[in-house]
Short mmCIF file of C-alpha atoms and ligand atoms in Angstrom, two decimals:
data_model
loop_
_atom_site.label_atom_id
_atom_site.label_comp_id
_atom_site.label_asym_id
_atom_site.label_seq_id
_atom_site.Cartn_x
_atom_site.Cartn_y
_atom_site.Cartn_z
CA MET A 136 3.99 4.44 27.14
CA VAL A 137 2.74 0.88 25.60
CA GLU A 138 -0.32 0.07 27.47
CA GLU A 139 -2.08 -3.47 25.93
CA VAL A 140 -5.48 -2.86 25.69
CA LYS A 141 -7.23 -6.98 24.83
CA PRO A 142 -7.25 -9.86 27.34
CA ASP A 143 -6.92 -12.27 25.72
CA ARG A 144 -3.72 -13.02 25.99
CA GLU A 145 -3.60 -16.29 24.07
CA ARG A 146 -3.71 -14.94 20.31
CA PHE A 147 -4.70 -11.88 20.42
CA ALA A 148 -2.49 -8.52 22.06
CA THR A 149 -2.77 -4.92 21.18
CA TYR A 150 -1.06 -2.46 21.43
CA THR A 151 -0.79 1.71 21.30
CA VAL A 152 2.45 2.91 20.48
CA ASP A 153 3.88 6.56 19.02
CA VAL A 154 5.95 4.95 16.17
CA SER A 155 8.24 7.59 15.82
CA ASP A 156 9.56 6.65 19.86
CA SER A 157 11.78 3.92 19.79
CA GLY A 158 11.66 2.99 22.82
CA GLN A 159 8.41 2.79 22.72
CA VAL A 160 7.56 0.38 19.98
CA THR A 161 11.46 -2.08 21.32
CA SER A 162 9.65 -3.05 24.25
CA ALA A 163 6.07 -2.99 22.66
CA ILE A 164 7.67 -5.65 18.95
CA GLU A 165 10.63 -7.65 22.08
CA ASP A 166 6.74 -8.43 24.03
CA ILE A 167 5.21 -9.82 21.14
CA GLY A 168 7.82 -11.68 19.76
CA LYS A 169 8.57 -13.25 23.12
CA ARG A 170 4.55 -13.72 24.09
CA PHE A 171 4.26 -15.14 20.30
CA GLY A 172 7.70 -16.38 19.60
CA LYS A 173 8.33 -15.54 16.26
CA ILE A 174 6.07 -12.60 13.41
CA ASP A 175 5.54 -13.52 10.88
CA ILE A 176 4.20 -10.23 8.15
CA LEU A 177 5.28 -6.37 9.19
CA ILE A 178 3.46 -3.87 8.11
CA ASN A 179 4.52 -0.67 7.90
CA ASN A 180 1.08 1.91 8.09
CA ALA A 181 1.15 4.20 10.03
CA GLY A 182 1.65 7.58 9.10
CA VAL A 183 0.29 11.22 9.52
CA LEU A 184 0.08 13.98 6.26
CA HIS A 185 0.63 17.15 7.80
CA LYS A 186 0.81 20.41 3.93
CA GLY A 187 3.37 23.07 5.12
CA MET A 188 5.54 24.77 2.10
CA ILE A 189 9.07 25.15 2.39
CA GLU A 190 9.25 28.73 3.37
CA THR A 191 6.64 28.55 6.47
CA SER A 192 7.22 25.14 7.70
CA THR A 193 8.26 24.50 11.05
CA ASP A 194 11.09 22.61 13.21
CA THR A 195 7.82 20.82 14.37
CA HIS A 196 6.04 20.25 11.42
CA MET A 197 8.76 18.41 9.52
CA GLN A 198 9.88 16.27 12.58
CA LEU A 199 6.29 14.66 12.67
CA MET A 200 6.56 14.19 8.68
CA VAL A 201 9.92 12.58 8.82
CA ASN A 202 9.15 10.42 12.84
CA VAL A 203 6.65 9.09 11.83
CA ASN A 204 6.84 8.13 7.59
CA LEU A 205 10.19 7.75 8.27
CA MET A 206 11.26 6.65 11.27
CA GLY A 207 9.29 4.70 12.44
CA PRO A 208 9.32 2.28 9.87
CA MET A 209 12.64 1.31 10.47
CA TYR A 210 11.92 1.91 14.34
CA CYS A 211 9.07 -0.88 14.10
CA THR A 212 11.40 -3.15 11.00
CA ARG A 213 14.47 -3.07 12.82
CA ALA A 214 12.83 -4.53 16.00
CA ALA A 215 10.04 -7.16 14.31
CA VAL A 216 14.10 -8.62 12.50
CA PRO A 217 14.82 -10.42 14.68
CA TYR A 218 11.49 -12.26 15.34
CA MET A 219 11.44 -12.95 11.52
CA LYS A 220 14.59 -13.76 10.16
CA GLU A 221 14.24 -17.73 11.54
CA LYS A 222 11.12 -19.02 9.70
CA GLY A 223 10.69 -15.83 7.41
CA GLY A 224 8.28 -13.25 6.62
CA ASN A 225 6.60 -10.35 4.40
CA ILE A 226 7.07 -6.81 5.59
CA ILE A 227 4.90 -4.41 4.14
CA ASN A 228 5.84 -0.79 3.37
CA VAL A 229 3.59 1.84 3.05
CA ALA A 230 4.50 5.32 0.84
CA SER A 231 2.25 7.13 -1.06
CA ILE A 232 1.33 9.27 -4.54
CA LEU A 233 2.81 11.94 -3.14
CA ALA A 234 6.25 10.73 -3.15
CA THR A 235 7.00 10.07 -6.82
CA PHE A 236 3.67 12.54 -8.42
CA PRO A 237 4.37 15.12 -5.86
CA ASN A 238 1.85 18.47 -4.50
CA THR A 239 3.04 22.08 -3.12
CA GLY A 240 3.16 21.69 0.37
CA SER A 241 3.82 18.49 0.86
CA GLY A 242 7.55 18.58 0.51
CA ALA A 243 7.96 16.66 4.00
CA TYR A 244 5.78 14.00 3.68
CA GLY A 245 6.29 12.89 0.34
CA ALA A 246 10.08 12.69 0.69
CA ALA A 247 9.45 10.76 4.10
CA LYS A 248 7.48 8.03 1.83
CA ALA A 249 10.19 8.31 -1.03
CA GLY A 250 12.76 7.28 2.34
CA MET A 251 10.04 4.03 1.81
CA ILE A 252 10.63 3.34 -1.72
CA VAL A 253 14.54 3.20 -0.95
CA LEU A 254 14.06 1.26 1.66
CA THR A 255 11.70 -0.98 0.89
CA ARG A 256 14.28 -2.69 -2.09
CA VAL A 257 17.66 -2.14 0.25
CA TRP A 258 15.33 -4.49 3.03
CA ALA A 259 14.66 -6.60 0.09
CA ALA A 260 17.94 -6.83 -0.93
CA GLU A 261 19.35 -7.13 2.75
CA LEU A 262 16.56 -9.54 4.33
CA ALA A 263 16.47 -11.83 1.82
CA PRO A 264 18.96 -14.55 2.36
CA TYR A 265 16.49 -14.99 5.21
CA ASN A 266 12.98 -15.02 3.31
CA ILE A 267 12.22 -12.14 4.26
CA ARG A 268 10.15 -10.65 1.48
CA VAL A 269 9.51 -6.69 1.31
CA ASN A 270 7.63 -4.71 -0.60
CA CYS A 271 5.75 -1.32 -0.89
CA TYR A 272 2.69 0.90 -2.35
CA ALA A 273 1.53 3.71 -3.14
CA PRO A 274 -1.78 4.93 -3.04
CA GLY A 275 -3.58 7.66 -4.37
CA VAL A 276 -6.32 8.71 -2.60
CA LEU A 277 -7.63 6.00 0.21
CA ASN A 278 -11.09 6.44 2.00
CA THR A 279 -9.60 6.94 5.70
CA PRO A 280 -10.41 9.68 7.77
CA MET A 281 -6.74 10.61 5.81
CA ALA A 282 -8.49 11.63 2.95
CA GLU A 283 -11.84 12.87 4.28
CA ASP A 284 -11.18 16.13 3.22
CA VAL A 285 -10.84 15.36 -0.40
CA ILE A 286 -13.38 13.18 -0.81
CA LYS A 287 -15.84 15.57 0.86
CA ASN A 288 -14.74 18.82 -0.50
CA ARG A 289 -13.50 17.79 -3.67
CA ALA A 290 -14.13 14.31 -5.07
CA GLU A 291 -15.07 15.74 -8.31
CA SER A 292 -12.63 17.11 -9.45
CA LYS A 293 -10.12 14.87 -7.22
CA LEU A 294 -12.60 12.15 -9.82
CA CYS A 295 -11.32 13.78 -12.85
CA GLN A 296 -7.03 12.90 -12.15
CA ILE A 297 -8.76 8.92 -11.63
CA PRO A 298 -8.80 6.83 -14.51
CA LEU A 299 -10.66 3.90 -12.84
CA ARG A 300 -13.13 7.88 -11.63
CA ARG A 301 -13.02 5.75 -7.76
CA PHE A 302 -11.02 6.27 -4.72
CA GLY A 303 -9.77 4.18 -3.28
CA GLU A 304 -11.09 1.46 -0.47
CA THR A 305 -9.55 -0.64 2.37
CA ASP A 306 -10.86 -4.07 0.76
CA ASP A 307 -8.44 -2.34 -1.88
CA ALA A 308 -4.90 -2.38 0.44
CA PHE A 309 -5.77 -5.22 1.90
CA ASN A 310 -6.67 -7.51 -1.46
CA LEU A 311 -2.86 -5.77 -2.91
CA VAL A 312 -1.65 -6.70 0.77
CA SER A 313 -3.14 -10.53 1.11
CA PHE A 314 -1.21 -11.00 -2.43
CA PHE A 315 2.28 -9.64 -1.40
CA CYS A 316 1.73 -12.34 1.99
CA SER A 317 1.11 -15.17 -0.12
CA GLU A 318 2.98 -18.02 -2.44
CA GLU A 319 1.57 -17.00 -5.23
CA ALA A 320 3.55 -13.41 -4.81
CA GLY A 321 7.02 -15.34 -3.14
CA TYR A 322 9.00 -13.95 -6.17
CA ILE A 323 8.49 -10.29 -5.85
CA THR A 324 10.17 -8.71 -3.63
CA GLY A 325 11.51 -4.51 -3.27
CA GLN A 326 8.83 -3.60 -5.29
CA THR A 327 6.34 -0.85 -5.30
CA ILE A 328 2.69 -0.57 -6.72
CA GLY A 329 0.91 2.60 -7.23
CA LEU A 330 -2.77 1.25 -5.70
CA ASP A 331 -4.24 4.68 -7.08
CA GLY A 332 -6.79 3.70 -9.97
CA GLY A 333 -3.91 4.68 -12.78
CA ILE A 334 -3.02 8.52 -11.48
CA TRP A 335 0.31 8.38 -13.30
CA ALA A 336 -0.83 6.06 -16.04
CA THR A 337 -1.25 9.03 -18.85
CA GLN A 338 -1.80 13.16 -19.11
CA THR A 339 -5.30 12.32 -20.75
CA PRO A 340 -6.71 9.76 -17.56
CA THR A 341 -10.56 10.27 -18.05
CA ALA A 342 -10.08 10.94 -21.75
CA ALA A 343 -11.84 7.64 -22.43
CA TRP A 344 -14.97 8.69 -20.60
CA LYS A 345 -18.75 9.52 -22.22
CA LEU A 346 -19.08 12.41 -19.66
N1 LIG B 128 -5.21 7.65 2.63
C1 LIG B 128 -5.45 8.20 1.91
O1 LIG B 128 -5.82 8.74 0.66
C2 LIG B 128 -3.53 8.07 1.89
C3 LIG B 128 -3.13 8.31 0.37
C4 LIG B 128 -1.36 7.77 0.10
C5 LIG B 128 -1.01 7.38 1.75
N2 LIG B 128 -1.94 6.99 2.76
C6 LIG B 128 -0.82 6.12 3.63
O2 LIG B 128 -1.86 5.47 3.84
C7 LIG B 128 -1.37 5.03 5.13
C8 LIG B 128 -2.42 4.62 6.03
O3 LIG B 128 -3.23 6.04 6.06
P1 LIG B 128 -4.88 5.63 5.81
O4 LIG B 128 -5.19 7.01 5.00
O5 LIG B 128 -5.69 4.21 7.09
O6 LIG B 128 -4.24 7.56 6.94
P2 LIG B 128 -5.27 7.23 8.85
O7 LIG B 128 -5.15 9.44 9.14
O8 LIG B 128 -6.27 7.16 8.00
O9 LIG B 128 -4.18 6.84 9.89
C9 LIG B 128 -3.95 6.84 9.89
C10 LIG B 128 -3.28 6.22 10.83
O10 LIG B 128 -2.04 6.26 11.54
C11 LIG B 128 -1.82 6.59 12.97
N3 LIG B 128 -0.80 6.48 13.86
C12 LIG B 128 -0.42 8.42 12.93
N4 LIG B 128 0.71 8.53 13.75
C13 LIG B 128 1.28 7.96 15.30
C14 LIG B 128 2.55 7.45 15.45
N5 LIG B 128 3.16 8.51 15.18
N6 LIG B 128 2.64 6.08 15.76
C15 LIG B 128 1.74 5.47 15.86
N7 LIG B 128 -0.20 5.26 14.96
C16 LIG B 128 0.48 6.97 14.45
C17 LIG B 128 -2.83 6.93 13.29
O11 LIG B 128 -3.99 6.94 14.53
C18 LIG B 128 -4.15 6.67 12.30
O12 LIG B 128 -4.84 5.28 13.10
C19 LIG B 128 -0.04 5.55 5.66
O13 LIG B 128 0.83 6.06 5.62
C20 LIG B 128 -0.71 7.16 4.63
O14 LIG B 128 0.43 7.91 4.70
C21 LIG B 128 -3.26 7.11 2.43
#
């Protein structure tokens, strides 16, 4: 069900939507498009990570990972594009380091997030004629509820994998999204940027630190 929770219809509207339900997504985005006349920016940020090894993963687990992390962005983008085509816009996808540098137990999630990297490139080409740019970032460990367990219980070992030796903050994501949407990034589309403190950069991530 689409639920409106803020009353100022002139400037703000929030909706509670299950992105894996195409009917809810379509109805919410149509309402937004009609109310505001256009959509400038779509951030496909909703995501969920539950670990599961292939032998013991249930259908429910696998479907949840794919439906929220991959189908959800497809439903949102399909619904938003008609409201972006006239004036152009930006679509930002959120992948994960687990798409390209996976862990055991992250198969379904990582495969869905790898799909986001492919979709970023395909949509960039499909939507370029409308001046809709499509870019993506792939977080390593960002300080949000999703990474709470890692940051609380395994911080030291995790930091040893990160050359910049700190976890990402939501401002790091905000800054990158702002750049993607800015005129300065007007010739950039179809790209995925790691937002991971350099995890991917080297086999010896913290060798230069005097620890
Ligand atoms: N935090 C990290 O370390 C990290 C690392 C890699 C990728 N990511 C990705 O970053 C994005 C943001 O995650 P976060 O770190 O803020 O995690 P989070 O768990 O704090 O937030 C995820 C948000 O997605 C929403 N969500 C989950 N399922 C949904 C559904 N079916 N419909 C609508 N909304 C739904 C949740 O309500 C929540 O607000 C996600 O796509 C996640 O996969 C995060």
